[in-house]
Structures are given as structure tokens and as C-alpha cells.
CSV table of C-alpha atoms in Angstrom, one decimal:
chain,number,residue,atom,x,y,z
A,136,MET,CA,-73.0,54.8,43.2
A,137,ASP,CA,-70.0,52.4,43.1
A,138,PHE,CA,-70.1,50.4,40.2
A,139,THR,CA,-66.4,48.8,40.9
A,140,THR,CA,-68.2,46.7,43.8
A,141,MET,CA,-70.8,45.4,41.6
A,142,ASP,CA,-71.4,42.4,39.4
A,143,THR,CA,-72.9,42.2,35.8
A,144,ALA,CA,-76.4,40.8,36.8
A,145,THR,CA,-76.7,44.1,39.2
A,146,VAL,CA,-75.7,46.4,36.7
A,147,THR,CA,-78.1,45.0,34.2
A,148,ARG,CA,-81.1,44.2,36.4
A,149,SER,CA,-81.4,47.0,39.0
A,150,VAL,CA,-83.5,50.0,39.2
A,151,THR,CA,-83.0,52.9,41.3
A,152,GLY,CA,-85.6,54.2,43.9
A,153,SER,CA,-86.5,56.9,41.1
A,154,GLY,CA,-86.8,54.3,38.4
A,155,GLU,CA,-83.6,54.7,36.5
A,156,ARG,CA,-81.8,51.7,35.4
A,157,TYR,CA,-78.5,51.0,36.8
A,158,LEU,CA,-77.3,49.8,33.3
A,159,GLU,CA,-78.1,53.5,31.7
A,160,LEU,CA,-76.2,55.2,34.7
A,161,PHE,CA,-73.3,52.7,34.3
A,162,LEU,CA,-73.2,53.3,30.7
A,163,ARG,CA,-73.2,56.9,31.1
A,164,GLU,CA,-70.5,56.8,33.6
A,165,TYR,CA,-68.5,54.5,31.2
A,166,THR,CA,-68.5,56.8,28.2
A,167,SER,CA,-67.6,59.8,30.2
A,168,VAL,CA,-64.5,57.9,31.4
A,169,PHE,CA,-63.6,55.9,28.1
A,170,LYS,CA,-64.8,58.3,25.6
A,171,GLU,CA,-66.0,55.5,23.3
A,172,LYS,CA,-69.4,54.1,22.0
A,173,VAL,CA,-71.1,51.3,23.7
A,174,ASN,CA,-73.5,48.6,22.6
A,175,PRO,CA,-76.0,48.3,25.3
A,176,SER,CA,-77.8,45.4,23.8
A,177,CYS,CA,-74.7,42.8,23.9
A,178,PRO,CA,-74.5,41.1,27.3
A,179,LYS,CA,-70.9,40.0,26.6
A,180,CYS,CA,-70.0,43.8,26.0
A,181,ILE,CA,-71.5,44.7,29.3
A,182,THR,CA,-69.4,42.4,31.3
A,183,GLU,CA,-66.3,43.5,29.2
A,184,TYR,CA,-67.1,47.1,30.0
A,185,LEU,CA,-67.8,46.6,33.5
A,186,ASN,CA,-64.2,44.5,34.0
A,187,ARG,CA,-62.4,47.4,32.3
A,188,TYR,CA,-64.0,49.9,34.5
A,189,LYS,CA,-63.3,48.3,37.4
A,190,ASN,CA,-59.6,47.4,36.1
A,191,HIS,CA,-59.3,51.3,35.5
A,192,PHE,CA,-60.0,52.2,39.3
A,193,LYS,CA,-57.9,49.4,40.4
A,194,THR,CA,-55.0,50.7,38.0
A,195,MET,CA,-55.6,54.0,39.5
A,196,ALA,CA,-55.3,52.8,43.1
A,197,ASN,CA,-52.4,50.6,42.5
A,198,THR,CA,-49.5,52.4,43.9
A,199,CYS,CA,-46.7,49.9,42.3
A,200,ASN,CA,-44.3,51.7,40.1
A,201,TYR,CA,-44.0,49.1,37.5
A,202,ARG,CA,-46.4,49.6,34.4
A,203,LEU,CA,-47.3,47.0,31.6
A,204,HIS,CA,-47.7,48.1,28.1
A,205,ALA,CA,-51.6,47.9,27.3
A,206,LYS,CA,-50.8,44.9,24.9
A,207,TYR,CA,-49.3,42.9,27.5
A,208,GLU,CA,-52.1,43.1,30.3
A,209,ASN,CA,-53.5,39.9,31.7
A,210,ILE,CA,-49.8,38.3,30.8
A,211,PRO,CA,-49.6,35.0,32.5
A,212,LEU,CA,-47.1,35.1,35.8
A,213,GLU,CA,-45.1,32.0,34.7
A,214,PHE,CA,-45.7,29.3,32.3
A,215,GLY,CA,-48.9,27.7,33.0
A,216,SER,CA,-49.9,30.1,35.9
A,217,PRO,CA,-53.2,30.9,36.8
A,218,ILE,CA,-52.3,34.2,37.8
A,219,LEU,CA,-52.5,37.0,34.9
A,220,VAL,CA,-50.8,40.0,35.7
A,221,ASN,CA,-52.4,43.2,34.8
A,222,ASN,CA,-52.0,47.3,35.8
A,223,GLY,CA,-54.5,46.5,38.5
A,224,ASN,CA,-52.9,43.7,40.3
A,225,ILE,CA,-49.2,44.1,39.3
A,226,THR,CA,-46.9,44.2,42.5
A,227,ASP,CA,-43.1,44.5,42.8
A,228,GLU,CA,-42.9,40.8,43.2
A,229,TYR,CA,-44.9,40.1,40.1
A,230,ALA,CA,-42.8,42.4,38.0
A,231,GLN,CA,-39.4,40.9,39.2
A,232,LYS,CA,-41.1,37.4,37.8
A,233,LEU,CA,-42.0,39.1,34.7
A,234,LEU,CA,-38.6,40.8,34.4
A,235,ALA,CA,-37.2,37.1,34.8
A,236,HIS,CA,-39.0,36.0,31.4
A,237,ASN,CA,-36.7,36.0,28.3
A,238,ASN,CA,-36.5,39.8,27.2
A,239,GLY,CA,-39.4,40.3,30.1
A,240,GLN,CA,-38.3,44.0,29.9
A,241,ARG,CA,-40.4,44.5,26.7
A,242,TYR,CA,-43.5,43.9,28.7
A,243,PHE,CA,-43.4,47.3,30.7
A,244,SER,CA,-44.0,50.8,29.7
A,245,GLN,CA,-42.5,51.8,33.0
A,246,ILE,CA,-39.9,50.4,35.2
A,247,PRO,CA,-38.9,52.4,38.5
A,248,LYS,CA,-35.4,54.0,37.9
A,249,THR,CA,-33.9,53.7,41.0
A,250,LYS,CA,-34.2,49.8,40.5
A,251,ALA,CA,-33.1,50.0,37.1
A,252,SER,CA,-30.2,52.2,37.8
A,253,ASN,CA,-29.5,50.0,40.6
A,254,ASN,CA,-29.3,46.8,38.3
A,255,LYS,CA,-26.9,48.8,36.1
A,256,HIS,CA,-24.7,49.6,38.9
A,257,GLN,CA,-24.8,46.1,40.1
A,258,LYS,CA,-24.1,45.0,36.2
A,259,SER,CA,-21.3,47.7,35.8
A,260,ASN,CA,-19.7,46.7,39.2
A,261,LEU,CA,-20.0,42.9,38.0
A,262,LYS,CA,-18.2,43.6,34.7
A,263,LYS,CA,-15.5,45.8,36.6
A,264,GLN,CA,-15.1,42.7,38.9
A,265,ASN,CA,-15.0,40.4,36.1
A,266,ALA,CA,-12.3,42.7,34.4
A,267,ASN,CA,-10.4,42.7,37.7
A,268,ASP,CA,-10.6,38.9,37.9
A,269,ILE,CA,-9.3,38.3,34.4
A,270,SER,CA,-6.6,40.8,34.7
A,271,ALA,CA,-5.7,39.0,38.1
A,272,ASN,CA,-5.6,35.5,36.3
A,273,GLU,CA,-3.7,36.9,33.6
A,274,THR,CA,-1.0,38.3,35.7
A,275,ALA,CA,-0.8,35.2,37.8
A,276,GLU,CA,-0.2,33.1,34.8
B,246,MET,CA,-19.5,42.9,-3.9
B,247,PRO,CA,-22.9,42.6,-5.9
B,248,VAL,CA,-25.7,41.3,-3.7
B,249,ASP,CA,-27.7,38.1,-5.0
B,250,CYS,CA,-31.2,38.0,-3.8
B,251,THR,CA,-32.0,34.8,-5.7
B,252,GLY,CA,-32.1,32.9,-2.7
B,253,THR,CA,-31.8,29.1,-2.4
B,254,LEU,CA,-32.5,26.3,0.0
B,255,THR,CA,-30.4,26.4,3.2
B,256,ALA,CA,-32.0,23.5,5.1
B,257,ASP,CA,-33.8,20.3,5.3
B,258,ILE,CA,-37.6,20.6,5.0
B,259,LEU,CA,-38.9,18.0,7.6
B,260,PHE,CA,-41.9,16.4,9.0
B,261,ASP,CA,-42.4,16.8,12.6
B,262,CYS,CA,-44.3,13.6,13.4
B,263,SER,CA,-45.5,14.9,16.9
B,264,ASN,CA,-46.9,18.0,15.2
B,265,ALA,CA,-49.1,16.3,12.4
B,266,PRO,CA,-50.7,19.1,10.1
B,267,VAL,CA,-54.4,20.3,11.4
B,268,GLY,CA,-56.8,22.4,9.3
B,269,GLY,CA,-58.3,25.6,10.3
B,270,ILE,CA,-57.9,28.7,12.5
B,271,GLU,CA,-59.4,29.7,15.7
B,272,GLN,CA,-62.7,31.6,15.8
B,273,ASN,CA,-61.4,35.3,16.6
B,274,VAL,CA,-59.3,37.3,14.4
B,275,ILE,CA,-57.9,40.5,14.8
B,276,LEU,CA,-58.1,43.3,12.0
B,277,ILE,CA,-55.7,46.1,11.9
B,278,ALA,CA,-55.7,49.2,9.7
B,279,LYS,CA,-52.5,49.1,8.0
B,280,ASP,CA,-52.0,52.5,8.6
B,281,ASP,CA,-51.8,52.2,12.2
B,282,ILE,CA,-49.0,49.8,12.2
B,283,ASP,CA,-45.9,51.1,13.7
B,284,VAL,CA,-43.4,49.9,11.0
B,285,VAL,CA,-40.3,51.2,12.8
B,286,ASN,CA,-40.9,49.1,15.8
B,287,THR,CA,-42.4,46.3,14.1
B,288,THR,CA,-39.5,43.6,13.9
B,289,THR,CA,-38.6,40.8,11.9
B,290,ASP,CA,-36.3,38.0,12.5
B,291,ALA,CA,-32.7,38.7,11.4
B,292,THR,CA,-32.2,35.5,10.0
B,293,ASN,CA,-35.8,34.6,8.9
B,294,ARG,CA,-38.0,37.1,6.9
B,295,VAL,CA,-40.9,35.5,7.3
B,296,LEU,CA,-40.9,35.6,11.3
B,297,VAL,CA,-42.3,38.6,13.0
B,298,THR,CA,-41.3,39.2,16.8
B,299,ASN,CA,-42.9,42.3,17.7
B,300,LEU,CA,-45.9,43.5,16.0
B,301,GLN,CA,-46.4,47.1,17.5
B,302,LEU,CA,-49.2,49.6,16.7
B,303,LYS,CA,-48.7,53.4,16.7
B,304,PRO,CA,-49.6,55.1,20.1
B,305,GLY,CA,-53.1,55.1,20.8
B,306,LYS,CA,-54.0,52.7,18.2
B,307,THR,CA,-55.8,49.0,18.4
B,308,GLY,CA,-56.5,46.4,16.7
B,309,HIS,CA,-60.4,45.3,16.0
B,310,LEU,CA,-61.9,41.9,16.8
B,311,LEU,CA,-63.7,40.1,14.4
B,312,SER,CA,-65.6,37.1,16.3
B,313,GLY,CA,-66.3,34.1,14.6
B,314,VAL,CA,-67.9,30.8,15.3
B,315,LYS,CA,-66.1,27.3,14.4
B,316,GLN,CA,-64.6,28.0,11.0
B,317,SER,CA,-66.6,30.8,9.9
B,318,ASN,CA,-63.6,32.7,9.3
B,319,GLY,CA,-60.8,31.3,7.0
B,320,LYS,CA,-57.3,32.4,5.4
B,321,ALA,CA,-55.8,31.2,2.4
B,322,TRP,CA,-52.6,32.4,0.1
B,323,GLU,CA,-51.2,31.4,-3.1
B,324,LEU,CA,-48.1,32.2,-5.3
B,325,VAL,CA,-48.6,34.8,-7.9
B,326,LYS,CA,-45.8,33.7,-10.6
B,327,LYS,CA,-43.8,36.6,-12.1
B,328,GLU,CA,-42.3,36.4,-15.5
B,329,ASN,CA,-39.0,38.4,-14.9
B,330,ALA,CA,-39.3,39.3,-11.3
B,331,PRO,CA,-39.2,37.7,-7.7
B,332,ASP,CA,-42.6,35.7,-7.1
B,333,LYS,CA,-45.2,37.4,-4.9
B,334,PHE,CA,-47.8,35.9,-2.8
B,335,LYS,CA,-51.6,36.7,-2.8
B,336,HIS,CA,-53.0,36.6,0.6
B,337,THR,CA,-56.8,36.0,1.4
B,338,PHE,CA,-58.8,36.6,4.2
B,339,SER,CA,-62.5,35.5,4.1
B,340,GLY,CA,-64.6,36.6,7.1
B,341,VAL,CA,-68.4,36.6,8.4
B,342,ILE,CA,-70.2,39.3,10.4
B,343,PHE,CA,-73.0,37.3,12.1
B,344,ASN,CA,-75.3,40.3,13.0
B,345,PRO,CA,-76.2,42.7,10.3
B,346,SER,CA,-76.9,45.2,13.2
B,347,ALA,CA,-76.4,49.1,12.2
B,348,ALA,CA,-73.4,48.9,14.2
B,349,ASN,CA,-71.6,46.2,12.6
B,350,LYS,CA,-73.0,47.5,9.0
B,351,GLN,CA,-71.3,50.6,10.2
B,352,GLN,CA,-67.6,48.7,10.6
B,353,ALA,CA,-68.6,47.2,7.5
B,354,ASP,CA,-69.3,50.0,5.5
B,355,ALA,CA,-65.8,51.4,6.8
B,356,LEU,CA,-64.2,48.3,5.3
B,357,SER,CA,-65.5,49.3,2.0
B,358,LYS,CA,-63.9,52.7,2.0
B,359,GLY,CA,-60.7,51.7,0.8
B,360,ALA,CA,-58.1,51.4,3.5
B,361,LYS,CA,-55.8,48.6,3.6
B,362,TYR,CA,-56.0,46.1,6.6
B,363,VAL,CA,-53.5,43.6,8.1
B,364,VAL,CA,-55.1,40.4,9.7
B,365,VAL,CA,-53.7,38.4,12.5
B,366,VAL,CA,-55.1,34.8,13.0
B,367,GLU,CA,-54.4,32.0,15.0
B,368,GLN,CA,-53.9,28.7,13.3
B,369,VAL,CA,-55.6,25.5,14.9
B,370,TRP,CA,-52.2,23.9,13.9
B,371,LYS,CA,-49.7,25.7,16.4
B,372,GLY,CA,-46.3,23.7,16.2
B,373,GLY,CA,-44.0,22.6,18.5
B,374,ASP,CA,-44.3,24.6,21.9
B,375,SER,CA,-47.2,26.6,19.8
B,376,LYS,CA,-44.5,28.7,18.5
B,377,ASP,CA,-46.3,28.8,15.0
B,378,ALA,CA,-49.7,29.5,16.1
B,379,PHE,CA,-50.1,33.0,14.9
B,380,GLU,CA,-49.9,34.5,11.2
B,381,ILE,CA,-50.2,38.0,9.9
B,382,LEU,CA,-51.7,38.6,6.5
B,383,GLY,CA,-50.8,41.4,4.3
B,384,LEU,CA,-48.0,43.1,6.4
B,385,THR,CA,-46.3,44.5,3.8
B,386,SER,CA,-48.9,45.5,1.2
B,387,GLY,CA,-52.1,45.2,3.1
B,388,LEU,CA,-55.2,43.7,2.0
B,389,GLU,CA,-58.5,45.4,0.4
B,390,LEU,CA,-61.8,44.2,0.9
B,391,THR,CA,-62.6,42.7,-2.5
B,392,THR,CA,-66.0,40.9,-1.9
B,393,MET,CA,-68.9,41.7,0.4
B,394,THR,CA,-72.2,39.9,0.0
B,395,ASN,CA,-75.3,39.5,1.9
B,396,SER,CA,-78.4,37.7,0.6
B,397,SER,CA,-81.5,37.1,3.0
B,398,LYS,CA,-82.1,33.7,1.2
B,399,GLU,CA,-78.5,32.3,2.0
B,400,ASN,CA,-76.0,32.1,4.9
B,401,ASP,CA,-78.9,32.9,7.3
B,402,ASN,CA,-78.8,36.6,6.3
B,403,MET,CA,-75.2,37.2,7.4
B,404,ILE,CA,-72.5,39.2,5.7
B,405,MET,CA,-69.8,37.8,4.1
B,406,PHE,CA,-66.6,39.3,2.9
B,407,GLU,CA,-63.0,38.9,1.6
B,408,LEU,CA,-60.2,41.0,2.3
B,409,ALA,CA,-57.3,40.3,-0.2
B,410,SER,CA,-54.1,41.2,-1.5
B,411,SER,CA,-55.0,43.5,-4.8
B,412,ASP,CA,-53.8,42.4,-8.2
B,413,GLY,CA,-50.2,43.7,-9.1
B,414,PHE,CA,-49.5,44.7,-5.4
B,415,GLU,CA,-49.2,41.1,-4.0
B,416,GLU,CA,-46.9,40.5,-0.8
B,417,THR,CA,-43.2,39.4,-1.0
B,418,THR,CA,-43.8,36.4,1.3
B,419,MET,CA,-46.3,34.1,2.6
B,420,PRO,CA,-48.0,35.1,5.6
B,421,ARG,CA,-45.4,35.9,8.3
B,422,THR,CA,-45.7,34.0,11.4
B,423,LEU,CA,-45.7,36.1,14.6
B,424,LEU,CA,-44.0,34.9,17.6
B,425,ASP,CA,-43.3,37.3,20.2
B,426,VAL,CA,-40.8,35.1,22.4
B,427,ASP,CA,-43.2,32.5,23.2
B,428,TYR,CA,-47.1,31.6,22.8
B,429,ALA,CA,-48.3,33.2,26.1
B,430,ALA,CA,-47.0,36.5,25.3
B,431,THR,CA,-48.1,36.5,21.6
B,432,LYS,CA,-51.5,35.3,22.8
B,433,THR,CA,-51.7,38.1,25.3
B,434,ALA,CA,-50.9,40.6,22.8
B,435,PHE,CA,-53.7,39.1,20.5
B,436,GLY,CA,-56.2,38.9,23.2
B,437,ASN,CA,-55.7,42.8,23.9
B,438,LYS,CA,-55.7,43.6,20.1
B,439,PHE,CA,-52.2,44.7,20.1
B,440,MET,CA,-53.3,47.9,21.7
B,441,GLN,CA,-51.1,50.5,22.1
B,442,ALA,CA,-51.5,53.2,24.9
B,443,ALA,CA,-51.7,56.9,23.8
B,444,GLY,CA,-48.1,58.3,23.6
């Protein structure tokens, strides 16, 4: 049974052919994945559990090498943007935009090494170039 | 050279007409066990000791949401005068547990076991660019459960409680403002209960 394609109403109201409630099966599955207690009598919590469960599998399926810290999941892409970036929907393009935020690197628990080192190389090359420019100017003066 | 910690005013105290005072805090607050705070990576602004720039928890730890309604939860602080030492501040958080269910009573029971807590609240008044929205109570010394009451004849049978600085162990400053660069990032961290993934 694939709960990632179901909405809350389906999970809470449906029953299998053998009479088992989807909700019971889902909560059993949820607790086996997240190892935490659940509150079956809280409708808002069920929605949260289902969203978390779906995001968990989206995150696992996402091949983007950038990863956000848990506390920055669902950060707005830009000021006022309706796009909330999390580890399920993050792409390289989104990551670049988040990195452009003030001190944006703090959002990430994982940044691909190649790009980071490329940036470092670019920065060090830029520094060298600046230094060369300055020395060239000094000699010219 | 001797260091003078006495402190003096360094700037004017002004009224920002476009951000007039507004009372209250937003409904939801985050309670964090003080032991779960990563004090090494929690940072304070270099020039303003009441401004926290990153509130970080230890790996695998998370804060806990106390959901409220309207102004059911509240915060307060007051100066504690010290005769021959720098003055201190007593922080108080008053909260309400709406449903006296077994699950909620279990958490209320946990509060009463003596651990110290830090409370993060979002004020209704948020200041310019919402930079002053969040406050942290009890960051230095922590807050303890000081009262917890329930009466079937009062307050609709809800559980009322208060966390406060314990006498003699107050905070060195008023509640600190939390600003993780901007409002959006701070609000996101607050919404995620400052959760830190397991190392």
C-alpha cells in the first residue's frame, strides 16, 4: 500500500478488503520509519504525520547533492516567495538561490564538494588576479 | 588594564513611530530543555549581548511546540535588584495545556521533574523588518516549573502552568532577541522547532 500517493481523508476513512483501517496500517508504517509515538485521535497530527512521511520518501528519492539542515527545511526561496524549499524539492538551482542569501551557507548540512572547491578555486584565482592587478598598478605608478 | 563591567548608555533610546508598541505574543511557543542547547554553536552578536544570532540544539535534539489560542500563553520579565552585584532579571512564561489528556499530562508531568527549560516566543510586535519578533527566555540559567494548577471549576478544566527563573539564579539580561540574519530564516527555524538532525 503506497501512502505517499494518498491524502489525509483517504488514510483516515478507508478500510481494506479484510476490514483493516488504512489509518492503523499507516500509523504502524509511520512508527516503524520514525520510531516515535503517535496520537491517532488528533486529525491535525495525522496530516502532519502524512506530510512528514511523504517528504521522507521524496527526500530519499531526490538526487540533488545539496542538503538543508532540519531547522531550515521549508525556507522561502526568496523574500516573499511562495516556494518553500526542503530536502524533498531542493534542486541545484534552488540551492544556488539560497546560497545567495546573506550567509546562505548556514542553511546547508551538505554542499557538493566539487562546487565548493570550484568556488574556492574561483575565489583564490580572483584574489591572485586582484593582487596581480594591484602590483601592476603600483609598478605603473 | 582593569576591565570595567559597569556599563553606560552608548546611544539614544528612540521611539520608532512606524513601529508603535503592540502587546501579546503569537499563539505557539517552543519549549526547549536547556540541556539540549548547543552552547558552543549558539552565537550572540559581538556588539550586543541581548541579540542571539543563532540558536542551535545538540545533534538529534528538538524543541517542543506548545500550541496556544489567542493570548493563552504569555511572557513577562522584571528586574531583580542586587545590593552589591550587577542586577539580574527574572523571566516568567505562563502557559496553558488545553487538553488534560493522558498524553499531555505525561508531558506536564515531565515538566515537573526538575529540568530547566528555555522558551522561545514570537511577539506580536515585531519591529522594523520584523527583526525583533522572537525572544528567548531563560537562555543563561533556564526556567523551572514554578506553578501548575488545574481545577474542574475554573478555566474550563485546562492545565495552567508557569515556568520562571528560580530565586537567586536569575538571568543576567532581559530576554534575548533571536534574529538568525532575517525574519524568514528565524521563523523557519522556529517552525521546525530548532530541530537538529542526529550527527
